[in-house]
PDB file of C-alpha atoms and ligand atoms in Angstrom:
ATOM      1  CA  UNK P   1       0.004   0.034   0.407  1.00  0.00           C
ATOM      2  CA  UNK P   2       1.335   3.581  -0.589  1.00  0.00           C
ATOM      3  CA  UNK P   3       2.439   4.979   2.635  1.00  0.00           C
ATOM      4  CA  UNK P   4       1.582   8.566   1.567  1.00  0.00           C
ATOM      5  CA  UNK P   5      -2.252   8.795   1.323  1.00  0.00           C
ATOM      6  CA  UNK P   6      -2.701  13.179   1.043  1.00  0.00           C
ATOM      7  CA  UNK P   7       0.126  15.897  -0.392  1.00  0.00           C
ATOM      8  CA  UNK P   8      -1.188  18.922   0.377  1.00  0.00           C
ATOM      9  CA  UNK P   9       0.775  22.361  -0.932  1.00  0.00           C
ATOM     10  CA  UNK P  10       1.405  25.883   0.164  1.00  0.00           C
ATOM     11  CA  UNK P  11       2.095  26.898  -4.100  1.00  0.00           C
ATOM     12  CA  UNK P  12       3.702  29.935  -3.174  1.00  0.00           C
ATOM     13  CA  UNK P  13       6.047  31.918  -5.615  1.00  0.00           C
ATOM     14  CA  UNK P  14       3.963  33.139  -8.763  1.00  0.00           C
ATOM     15  CA  UNK P  15       4.094  36.421  -7.827  1.00  0.00           C
ATOM     16  CA  UNK P  16       7.863  36.417  -7.734  1.00  0.00           C
ATOM     17  CA  UNK P  17       8.258  34.219 -11.156  1.00  0.00           C
ATOM     18  CA  UNK P  18       6.379  36.563 -13.142  1.00  0.00           C
ATOM     19  CA  UNK P  19       8.121  39.592 -12.229  1.00  0.00           C
ATOM     20  CA  UNK P  20      11.357  38.157 -12.511  1.00  0.00           C
ATOM     21  CA  UNK P  21      10.414  36.991 -16.449  1.00  0.00           C
ATOM     22  CA  UNK P  22       9.710  40.371 -17.102  1.00  0.00           C
ATOM     23  CA  UNK P  23       6.156  40.371 -16.814  1.00  0.00           C
ATOM     24  CA  UNK P  24       3.226  41.153 -13.727  1.00  0.00           C
ATOM     25  CA  UNK P  25       2.481  39.198 -11.178  1.00  0.00           C
ATOM     26  CA  UNK P  26      -0.215  37.405 -13.379  1.00  0.00           C
ATOM     27  CA  UNK P  27       1.790  36.335 -15.887  1.00  0.00           C
ATOM     28  CA  UNK P  28       3.162  34.268 -12.667  1.00  0.00           C
ATOM     29  CA  UNK P  29      -0.116  32.780 -11.513  1.00  0.00           C
ATOM     30  CA  UNK P  30      -1.302  31.761 -15.107  1.00  0.00           C
ATOM     31  CA  UNK P  31       2.242  30.115 -15.475  1.00  0.00           C
ATOM     32  CA  UNK P  32       1.287  28.356 -12.181  1.00  0.00           C
ATOM     33  CA  UNK P  33      -1.599  26.600 -13.694  1.00  0.00           C
ATOM     34  CA  UNK P  34       1.103  24.275 -15.343  1.00  0.00           C
ATOM     35  CA  UNK P  35       2.819  22.842 -12.229  1.00  0.00           C
ATOM     36  CA  UNK P  36      -0.186  22.382 -10.941  1.00  0.00           C
ATOM     37  CA  UNK P  37      -1.113  19.806 -13.886  1.00  0.00           C
ATOM     38  CA  UNK P  38       2.237  18.127 -13.329  1.00  0.00           C
ATOM     39  CA  UNK P  39       2.124  17.526  -9.826  1.00  0.00           C
ATOM     40  CA  UNK P  40      -1.404  16.472 -10.185  1.00  0.00           C
ATOM     41  CA  UNK P  41      -0.888  13.795 -13.057  1.00  0.00           C
ATOM     42  CA  UNK P  42       2.599  12.577 -10.410  1.00  0.00           C
ATOM     43  CA  UNK P  43      -0.648  12.205  -7.501  1.00  0.00           C
ATOM     44  CA  UNK P  44      -2.253   9.901 -10.072  1.00  0.00           C
ATOM     45  CA  UNK P  45       0.947   8.032 -11.262  1.00  0.00           C
ATOM     46  CA  UNK P  46       2.031   7.529  -7.595  1.00  0.00           C
ATOM     47  CA  UNK P  47      -1.333   6.510  -6.679  1.00  0.00           C
ATOM     48  CA  UNK P  48      -1.563   9.488  -4.494  1.00  0.00           C
ATOM     49  CA  UNK P  49      -5.764  10.078  -3.235  1.00  0.00           C
ATOM     50  CA  UNK P  50      -5.651  13.495  -2.042  1.00  0.00           C
ATOM     51  CA  UNK P  51      -4.071  16.684  -3.348  1.00  0.00           C
ATOM     52  CA  UNK P  52      -4.741  19.788  -1.583  1.00  0.00           C
ATOM     53  CA  UNK P  53      -3.861  23.059  -2.991  1.00  0.00           C
ATOM     54  CA  UNK P  54      -3.957  26.310  -1.378  1.00  0.00           C
ATOM     55  CA  UNK P  55      -5.423  28.432  -4.162  1.00  0.00           C
ATOM     56  CA  UNK P  56      -6.290  31.638  -2.395  1.00  0.00           C
ATOM     57  CA  UNK P  57      -6.169  32.502   1.722  1.00  0.00           C
ATOM     58  CA  UNK P  58      -8.639  34.733   3.594  1.00  0.00           C
ATOM     59  CA  UNK P  59      -5.947  37.744   3.939  1.00  0.00           C
ATOM     60  CA  UNK P  60      -5.478  37.426   0.306  1.00  0.00           C
ATOM     61  CA  UNK P  61      -7.956  39.864  -0.196  1.00  0.00           C
ATOM     62  CA  UNK P  62      -5.645  42.067   0.852  1.00  0.00           C
ATOM     63  CA  UNK P  63      -4.581  42.117  -2.446  1.00  0.00           C
ATOM     64  CA  UNK P  64      -4.663  44.690  -5.344  1.00  0.00           C
ATOM     65  CA  UNK P  65      -8.394  43.571  -6.805  1.00  0.00           C
ATOM     66  CA  UNK P  66      -6.994  43.545 -10.408  1.00  0.00           C
ATOM     67  CA  UNK P  67      -4.870  40.891  -8.864  1.00  0.00           C
ATOM     68  CA  UNK P  68      -7.831  39.154  -7.007  1.00  0.00           C
ATOM     69  CA  UNK P  69      -9.857  39.002 -10.013  1.00  0.00           C
ATOM     70  CA  UNK P  70      -7.366  37.830 -12.199  1.00  0.00           C
ATOM     71  CA  UNK P  71      -7.040  34.247 -10.263  1.00  0.00           C
ATOM     72  CA  UNK P  72     -10.962  34.266 -10.157  1.00  0.00           C
ATOM     73  CA  UNK P  73     -10.726  34.663 -13.690  1.00  0.00           C
ATOM     74  CA  UNK P  74      -8.201  32.016 -14.202  1.00  0.00           C
ATOM     75  CA  UNK P  75      -9.794  29.636 -12.117  1.00  0.00           C
ATOM     76  CA  UNK P  76     -13.271  29.867 -13.404  1.00  0.00           C
ATOM     77  CA  UNK P  77     -11.435  29.774 -16.694  1.00  0.00           C
ATOM     78  CA  UNK P  78      -9.735  26.417 -15.895  1.00  0.00           C
ATOM     79  CA  UNK P  79     -13.077  25.304 -14.805  1.00  0.00           C
ATOM     80  CA  UNK P  80     -14.817  25.882 -17.835  1.00  0.00           C
ATOM     81  CA  UNK P  81     -12.365  24.500 -20.553  1.00  0.00           C
ATOM     82  CA  UNK P  82     -10.974  21.286 -19.060  1.00  0.00           C
ATOM     83  CA  UNK P  83     -13.555  20.407 -17.126  1.00  0.00           C
ATOM     84  CA  UNK P  84     -14.239  17.208 -19.661  1.00  0.00           C
ATOM     85  CA  UNK P  85     -10.644  16.604 -19.067  1.00  0.00           C
ATOM     86  CA  UNK P  86     -11.043  16.304 -15.825  1.00  0.00           C
ATOM     87  CA  UNK P  87     -13.861  13.895 -15.944  1.00  0.00           C
ATOM     88  CA  UNK P  88     -11.645  12.125 -18.522  1.00  0.00           C
ATOM     89  CA  UNK P  89      -8.631  11.589 -16.340  1.00  0.00           C
ATOM     90  CA  UNK P  90     -10.711  10.143 -13.103  1.00  0.00           C
ATOM     91  CA  UNK P  91     -10.510  13.506 -10.844  1.00  0.00           C
ATOM     92  CA  UNK P  92     -12.384  14.149  -8.715  1.00  0.00           C
ATOM     93  CA  UNK P  93     -12.244  18.453  -7.055  1.00  0.00           C
ATOM     94  CA  UNK P  94     -13.739  19.203  -3.697  1.00  0.00           C
ATOM     95  CA  UNK P  95     -13.786  23.181  -2.495  1.00  0.00           C
ATOM     96  CA  UNK P  96     -12.516  23.713   1.175  1.00  0.00           C
ATOM     97  CA  UNK P  97     -13.137  27.406   2.468  1.00  0.00           C
ATOM     98  CA  UNK P  98     -15.546  30.056   3.043  1.00  0.00           C
ATOM     99  CA  UNK P  99     -16.976  30.094  -0.221  1.00  0.00           C
ATOM    100  CA  UNK P 100     -19.991  31.590  -0.225  1.00  0.00           C
ATOM    101  CA  UNK P 101     -17.913  35.005  -0.012  1.00  0.00           C
ATOM    102  CA  UNK P 102     -16.904  34.554  -3.944  1.00  0.00           C
ATOM    103  CA  UNK P 103     -18.300  35.807  -6.449  1.00  0.00           C
ATOM    104  CA  UNK P 104     -21.471  34.384  -7.418  1.00  0.00           C
ATOM    105  CA  UNK P 105     -20.270  32.866 -11.508  1.00  0.00           C
ATOM    106  CA  UNK P 106     -17.356  31.071  -9.820  1.00  0.00           C
ATOM    107  CA  UNK P 107     -19.668  29.913  -6.914  1.00  0.00           C
ATOM    108  CA  UNK P 108     -21.865  28.313  -9.556  1.00  0.00           C
ATOM    109  CA  UNK P 109     -19.000  26.940 -11.607  1.00  0.00           C
ATOM    110  CA  UNK P 110     -17.188  25.015  -8.257  1.00  0.00           C
ATOM    111  CA  UNK P 111     -20.826  23.801  -7.836  1.00  0.00           C
ATOM    112  CA  UNK P 112     -21.014  22.229 -11.080  1.00  0.00           C
ATOM    113  CA  UNK P 113     -17.466  20.783 -11.193  1.00  0.00           C
ATOM    114  CA  UNK P 114     -18.121  19.188  -8.010  1.00  0.00           C
ATOM    115  CA  UNK P 115     -21.046  17.576  -9.136  1.00  0.00           C
ATOM    116  CA  UNK P 116     -19.480  16.660 -12.113  1.00  0.00           C
ATOM    117  CA  UNK P 117     -16.810  14.997 -10.927  1.00  0.00           C
ATOM    118  CA  UNK P 118     -17.936  13.224  -7.441  1.00  0.00           C
ATOM    119  CA  UNK P 119     -17.817  10.103  -9.171  1.00  0.00           C
ATOM    120  CA  UNK P 120     -14.415  10.149  -9.746  1.00  0.00           C
ATOM    121  CA  UNK P 121     -11.762   8.288  -8.567  1.00  0.00           C
ATOM    122  CA  UNK P 122      -8.641   8.443  -9.348  1.00  0.00           C
ATOM    123  CA  UNK P 123      -7.526  11.241  -7.032  1.00  0.00           C
ATOM    124  CA  UNK P 124      -9.541  14.060  -4.946  1.00  0.00           C
ATOM    125  CA  UNK P 125      -7.837  17.510  -5.279  1.00  0.00           C
ATOM    126  CA  UNK P 126      -8.859  19.893  -2.733  1.00  0.00           C
ATOM    127  CA  UNK P 127      -8.685  23.743  -3.629  1.00  0.00           C
ATOM    128  CA  UNK P 128      -8.425  25.737  -0.475  1.00  0.00           C
ATOM    129  CA  UNK P 129     -10.035  28.691  -1.881  1.00  0.00           C
ATOM    130  CA  UNK P 130     -10.957  32.111   0.411  1.00  0.00           C
ATOM    131  CA  UNK P 131      -9.485  29.208   3.063  1.00  0.00           C
ATOM    132  CA  UNK P 132      -7.936  30.061   5.649  1.00  0.00           C
ATOM    133  CA  UNK P 133      -7.402  27.800   9.424  1.00  0.00           C
ATOM    134  CA  UNK P 134      -8.546  30.074  11.911  1.00  0.00           C
ATOM    135  CA  UNK P 135     -11.546  30.941  10.270  1.00  0.00           C
ATOM    136  CA  UNK P 136     -12.099  27.036   9.670  1.00  0.00           C
ATOM    137  CA  UNK P 137     -11.591  25.878  13.185  1.00  0.00           C
ATOM    138  CA  UNK P 138     -14.645  29.122  14.477  1.00  0.00           C
ATOM    139  CA  UNK P 139     -16.663  27.892  11.902  1.00  0.00           C
ATOM    140  CA  UNK P 140     -16.520  24.266  13.260  1.00  0.00           C
ATOM    141  CA  UNK P 141     -16.399  25.371  17.055  1.00  0.00           C
ATOM    142  CA  UNK P 142     -19.858  27.184  16.175  1.00  0.00           C
ATOM    143  CA  UNK P 143     -21.402  23.841  14.571  1.00  0.00           C
ATOM    144  CA  UNK P 144     -20.033  22.103  17.740  1.00  0.00           C
ATOM    145  CA  UNK P 145     -21.916  24.441  19.812  1.00  0.00           C
ATOM    146  CA  UNK P 146     -25.100  24.679  17.269  1.00  0.00           C
ATOM    147  CA  UNK P 147     -25.658  20.922  17.086  1.00  0.00           C
ATOM    148  CA  UNK P 148     -25.101  21.191  21.004  1.00  0.00           C
ATOM    149  CA  UNK P 149     -22.439  18.424  21.257  1.00  0.00           C
ATOM    150  CA  UNK P 150     -19.050  17.661  23.061  1.00  0.00           C
ATOM    151  CA  UNK P 151     -16.374  19.332  21.682  1.00  0.00           C
ATOM    152  CA  UNK P 152     -13.375  16.466  20.684  1.00  0.00           C
ATOM    153  CA  UNK P 153     -10.659  15.469  18.336  1.00  0.00           C
ATOM    154  CA  UNK P 154     -13.821  13.687  16.237  1.00  0.00           C
ATOM    155  CA  UNK P 155     -16.304  16.349  16.475  1.00  0.00           C
ATOM    156  CA  UNK P 156     -14.119  18.940  15.333  1.00  0.00           C
ATOM    157  CA  UNK P 157     -12.289  16.806  12.840  1.00  0.00           C
ATOM    158  CA  UNK P 158     -16.183  16.192  11.509  1.00  0.00           C
ATOM    159  CA  UNK P 159     -17.003  19.830  11.074  1.00  0.00           C
ATOM    160  CA  UNK P 160     -13.990  21.191   9.636  1.00  0.00           C
ATOM    161  CA  UNK P 161     -14.030  21.762   5.734  1.00  0.00           C
ATOM    162  CA  UNK P 162     -11.738  19.266   5.838  1.00  0.00           C
ATOM    163  CA  UNK P 163     -14.002  16.632   7.444  1.00  0.00           C
ATOM    164  CA  UNK P 164     -13.520  13.056   5.848  1.00  0.00           C
ATOM    165  CA  UNK P 165     -10.339  14.082   4.364  1.00  0.00           C
ATOM    166  CA  UNK P 166      -7.434  12.112   5.738  1.00  0.00           C
ATOM    167  CA  UNK P 167      -4.640  14.455   7.337  1.00  0.00           C
ATOM    168  CA  UNK P 168      -1.753  15.491   5.138  1.00  0.00           C
ATOM    169  CA  UNK P 169       1.178  13.236   5.212  1.00  0.00           C
ATOM    170  CA  UNK P 170       3.076  15.979   3.320  1.00  0.00           C
ATOM    171  CA  UNK P 171       3.262  19.493   3.212  1.00  0.00           C
ATOM    172  CA  UNK P 172       5.162  21.429   0.261  1.00  0.00           C
ATOM    173  CA  UNK P 173       5.199  25.169   0.524  1.00  0.00           C
ATOM    174  CA  UNK P 174       7.261  26.599  -2.473  1.00  0.00           C
ATOM    175  CA  UNK P 175       8.834  30.040  -3.063  1.00  0.00           C
ATOM    176  CA  UNK P 176      11.773  30.223  -0.432  1.00  0.00           C
ATOM    177  CA  UNK P 177       8.999  31.279   2.736  1.00  0.00           C
ATOM    178  CA  UNK P 178       9.033  28.832   6.192  1.00  0.00           C
ATOM    179  CA  UNK P 179       6.094  30.107   7.213  1.00  0.00           C
ATOM    180  CA  UNK P 180       2.259  28.081   7.432  1.00  0.00           C
ATOM    181  CA  UNK P 181       0.437  31.128   6.255  1.00  0.00           C
ATOM    182  CA  UNK P 182      -3.193  30.134   8.339  1.00  0.00           C
ATOM    183  CA  UNK P 183      -2.659  26.869   6.298  1.00  0.00           C
ATOM    184  CA  UNK P 184      -4.424  23.750   7.744  1.00  0.00           C
ATOM    185  CA  UNK P 185      -2.822  24.750  11.134  1.00  0.00           C
ATOM    186  CA  UNK P 186      -5.274  21.451  12.619  1.00  0.00           C
ATOM    187  CA  UNK P 187      -4.582  18.954   9.838  1.00  0.00           C
ATOM    188  CA  UNK P 188      -0.915  19.681  10.066  1.00  0.00           C
ATOM    189  CA  UNK P 189      -0.018  18.670  13.632  1.00  0.00           C
ATOM    190  CA  UNK P 190       1.885  15.448  12.656  1.00  0.00           C
ATOM    191  CA  UNK P 191       2.414  16.459   8.607  1.00  0.00           C
ATOM    192  CA  UNK P 192       5.991  16.095   7.587  1.00  0.00           C
ATOM    193  CA  UNK P 193       6.488  19.803   6.032  1.00  0.00           C
ATOM    194  CA  UNK P 194       8.947  20.617   3.310  1.00  0.00           C
ATOM    195  CA  UNK P 195       9.665  24.026   2.503  1.00  0.00           C
ATOM    196  CA  UNK P 196      11.052  24.556  -1.473  1.00  0.00           C
ATOM    197  CA  UNK P 197      13.702  27.622  -2.760  1.00  0.00           C
ATOM    198  CA  UNK P 198      11.692  27.343  -6.188  1.00  0.00           C
ATOM    199  CA  UNK P 199       9.497  29.202  -6.538  1.00  0.00           C
ATOM    200  CA  UNK P 200       6.232  27.417  -7.587  1.00  0.00           C
ATOM    201  CA  UNK P 201       6.296  27.801 -11.464  1.00  0.00           C
ATOM    202  CA  UNK P 202       9.651  26.333 -11.360  1.00  0.00           C
ATOM    203  CA  UNK P 203       8.582  23.092  -8.855  1.00  0.00           C
ATOM    204  CA  UNK P 204       8.735  20.253 -11.792  1.00  0.00           C
ATOM    205  CA  UNK P 205       8.410  16.644 -12.104  1.00  0.00           C
ATOM    206  CA  UNK P 206      12.020  15.458 -10.403  1.00  0.00           C
ATOM    207  CA  UNK P 207      11.729  18.028  -7.134  1.00  0.00           C
ATOM    208  CA  UNK P 208       7.934  17.245  -6.793  1.00  0.00           C
ATOM    209  CA  UNK P 209       9.635  13.032  -6.716  1.00  0.00           C
ATOM    210  CA  UNK P 210      12.661  14.011  -4.890  1.00  0.00           C
ATOM    211  CA  UNK P 211      10.283  15.266  -2.434  1.00  0.00           C
ATOM    212  CA  UNK P 212       8.394  12.362  -2.193  1.00  0.00           C
ATOM    213  CA  UNK P 213      11.360   9.716  -2.153  1.00  0.00           C
ATOM    214  CA  UNK P 214      12.957  11.735   0.528  1.00  0.00           C
ATOM    215  CA  UNK P 215       9.264  11.385   2.803  1.00  0.00           C
ATOM    216  CA  UNK P 216       9.455   7.715   2.200  1.00  0.00           C
ATOM    217  CA  UNK P 217      12.448   7.445   4.138  1.00  0.00           C
ATOM    218  CA  UNK P 218      11.531   9.420   7.304  1.00  0.00           C
ATOM    219  CA  UNK P 219      10.438   7.528  10.251  1.00  0.00           C
ATOM    220  CA  UNK P 220       7.088   8.625  11.671  1.00  0.00           C
ATOM    221  CA  UNK P 221       6.775   8.286  15.228  1.00  0.00           C
ATOM    222  CA  UNK P 222       3.456  10.133  16.093  1.00  0.00           C
ATOM    223  CA  UNK P 223       5.072  10.904  19.623  1.00  0.00           C
ATOM    224  CA  UNK P 224       6.030   7.207  20.474  1.00  0.00           C
ATOM    225  CA  UNK P 225       9.738   5.608  19.854  1.00  0.00           C
TER     226      UNK P 225
HETATM  227  C1  IPE R   1       1.117  32.292  -4.223  1.00  0.00           C
HETATM  228  O1  IPE R   1       2.156  32.697  -5.145  1.00  0.00           O
HETATM  229  C2  IPE R   1      -0.500  32.426  -5.270  1.00  0.00           C
HETATM  230  C3  IPE R   1      -1.532  33.052  -4.290  1.00  0.00           C
HETATM  231  C4  IPE R   1      -0.905  33.331  -3.208  1.00  0.00           C
HETATM  232  C5  IPE R   1      -2.381  33.178  -4.932  1.00  0.00           C
HETATM  233  P1  IPE R   1       2.485  34.478  -4.365  1.00  0.00           P
HETATM  234  O2  IPE R   1       0.906  35.479  -5.269  1.00  0.00           O
HETATM  235  O3  IPE R   1       1.856  34.377  -3.044  1.00  0.00           O
HETATM  236  O4  IPE R   1       3.557  34.877  -5.063  1.00  0.00           O
HETATM  237  P2  IPE R   1       4.590  35.460  -4.568  1.00  0.00           P
HETATM  238  O5  IPE R   1       4.902  34.626  -2.907  1.00  0.00           O
HETATM  239  O6  IPE R   1       3.975  36.722  -4.137  1.00  0.00           O
HETATM  240  O7  IPE R   1       5.791  35.531  -5.469  1.00  0.00           O
HETATM  241  C1  IPE R   2      -0.302  31.604   0.646  1.00  0.00           C
HETATM  242  O1  IPE R   2       1.166  32.652   0.480  1.00  0.00           O
HETATM  243  C2  IPE R   2      -1.269  31.644   0.365  1.00  0.00           C
HETATM  244  C3  IPE R   2      -1.475  30.794  -0.673  1.00  0.00           C
HETATM  245  C4  IPE R   2      -0.131  30.104  -1.493  1.00  0.00           C
HETATM  246  C5  IPE R   2      -2.862  30.400  -1.261  1.00  0.00           C
HETATM  247  P1  IPE R   2       0.960  33.807   0.976  1.00  0.00           P
HETATM  248  O2  IPE R   2       1.809  34.559  -0.611  1.00  0.00           O
HETATM  249  O3  IPE R   2      -0.128  34.478   0.661  1.00  0.00           O
HETATM  250  O4  IPE R   2       1.670  33.992   1.847  1.00  0.00           O
HETATM  251  P2  IPE R   2       2.319  35.295   2.696  1.00  0.00           P
HETATM  252  O5  IPE R   2       1.245  36.440   2.514  1.00  0.00           O
HETATM  253  O6  IPE R   2       3.437  35.224   2.095  1.00  0.00           O
HETATM  254  O7  IPE R   2       2.720  34.598   4.215  1.00  0.00           O
HETATM  255 MG1   MG R   3       3.551  34.390  -1.727  1.00  0.00          MG
END
């Protein structure tokens, strides 16, 4: 059995890539999509069942309107143009985050793509969109309170956006920055974390494979010896 069930990724460095290639930050976002496709393919090949991609954080609303709009349009176009291909490749999409705050065209497309891919089984790609771990935890605690159930690990797990998704075995952050930026603070409690110097658009198949093989060699203790 594959010891890697779930890989989570903070796809950082697009903006810097765009600027350093004599373009705009948005050029980097567009280029970053190629890496997304490569990594999804690799997960399918490696029989990794869950891939979570941090796409837009609750803090990313602080960015210029133009950049935010571009990011949403990029995602909309991807969902519009590629949905048949995703179905053909047996890829399941799930979106995690505070989705009700998103523009309605995007919300409709999200619903549609989740529905259309719901039966697929090769890999489940979780798109973290308007996702913030603190927001997620507050939300979960409010639900627990409303349902009048006990606060315990199981009930918190069940009421997070990530309910029914196993915790990540490994998390990769590209872009030469060593922080979590409000990503899966609860779920990463025992995850192996890899900080990668390369910017997301420069992150290639061989870089991903290198990290997977490093992961395999790690002895995970989970507190034991
Ligand atoms: C990550 O790349 C993608 C998003 C946050 C949408 P950045 O846009 O943060 O790129 P840098 O870190 O500024 O280079
Ligand atoms: C984290 O990257 C969010 C995503 C990749 C979607 P940021 O670029 O927003 O993180 P900070 O602000 O540098 O911590
Ligand atoms: Mg960044």
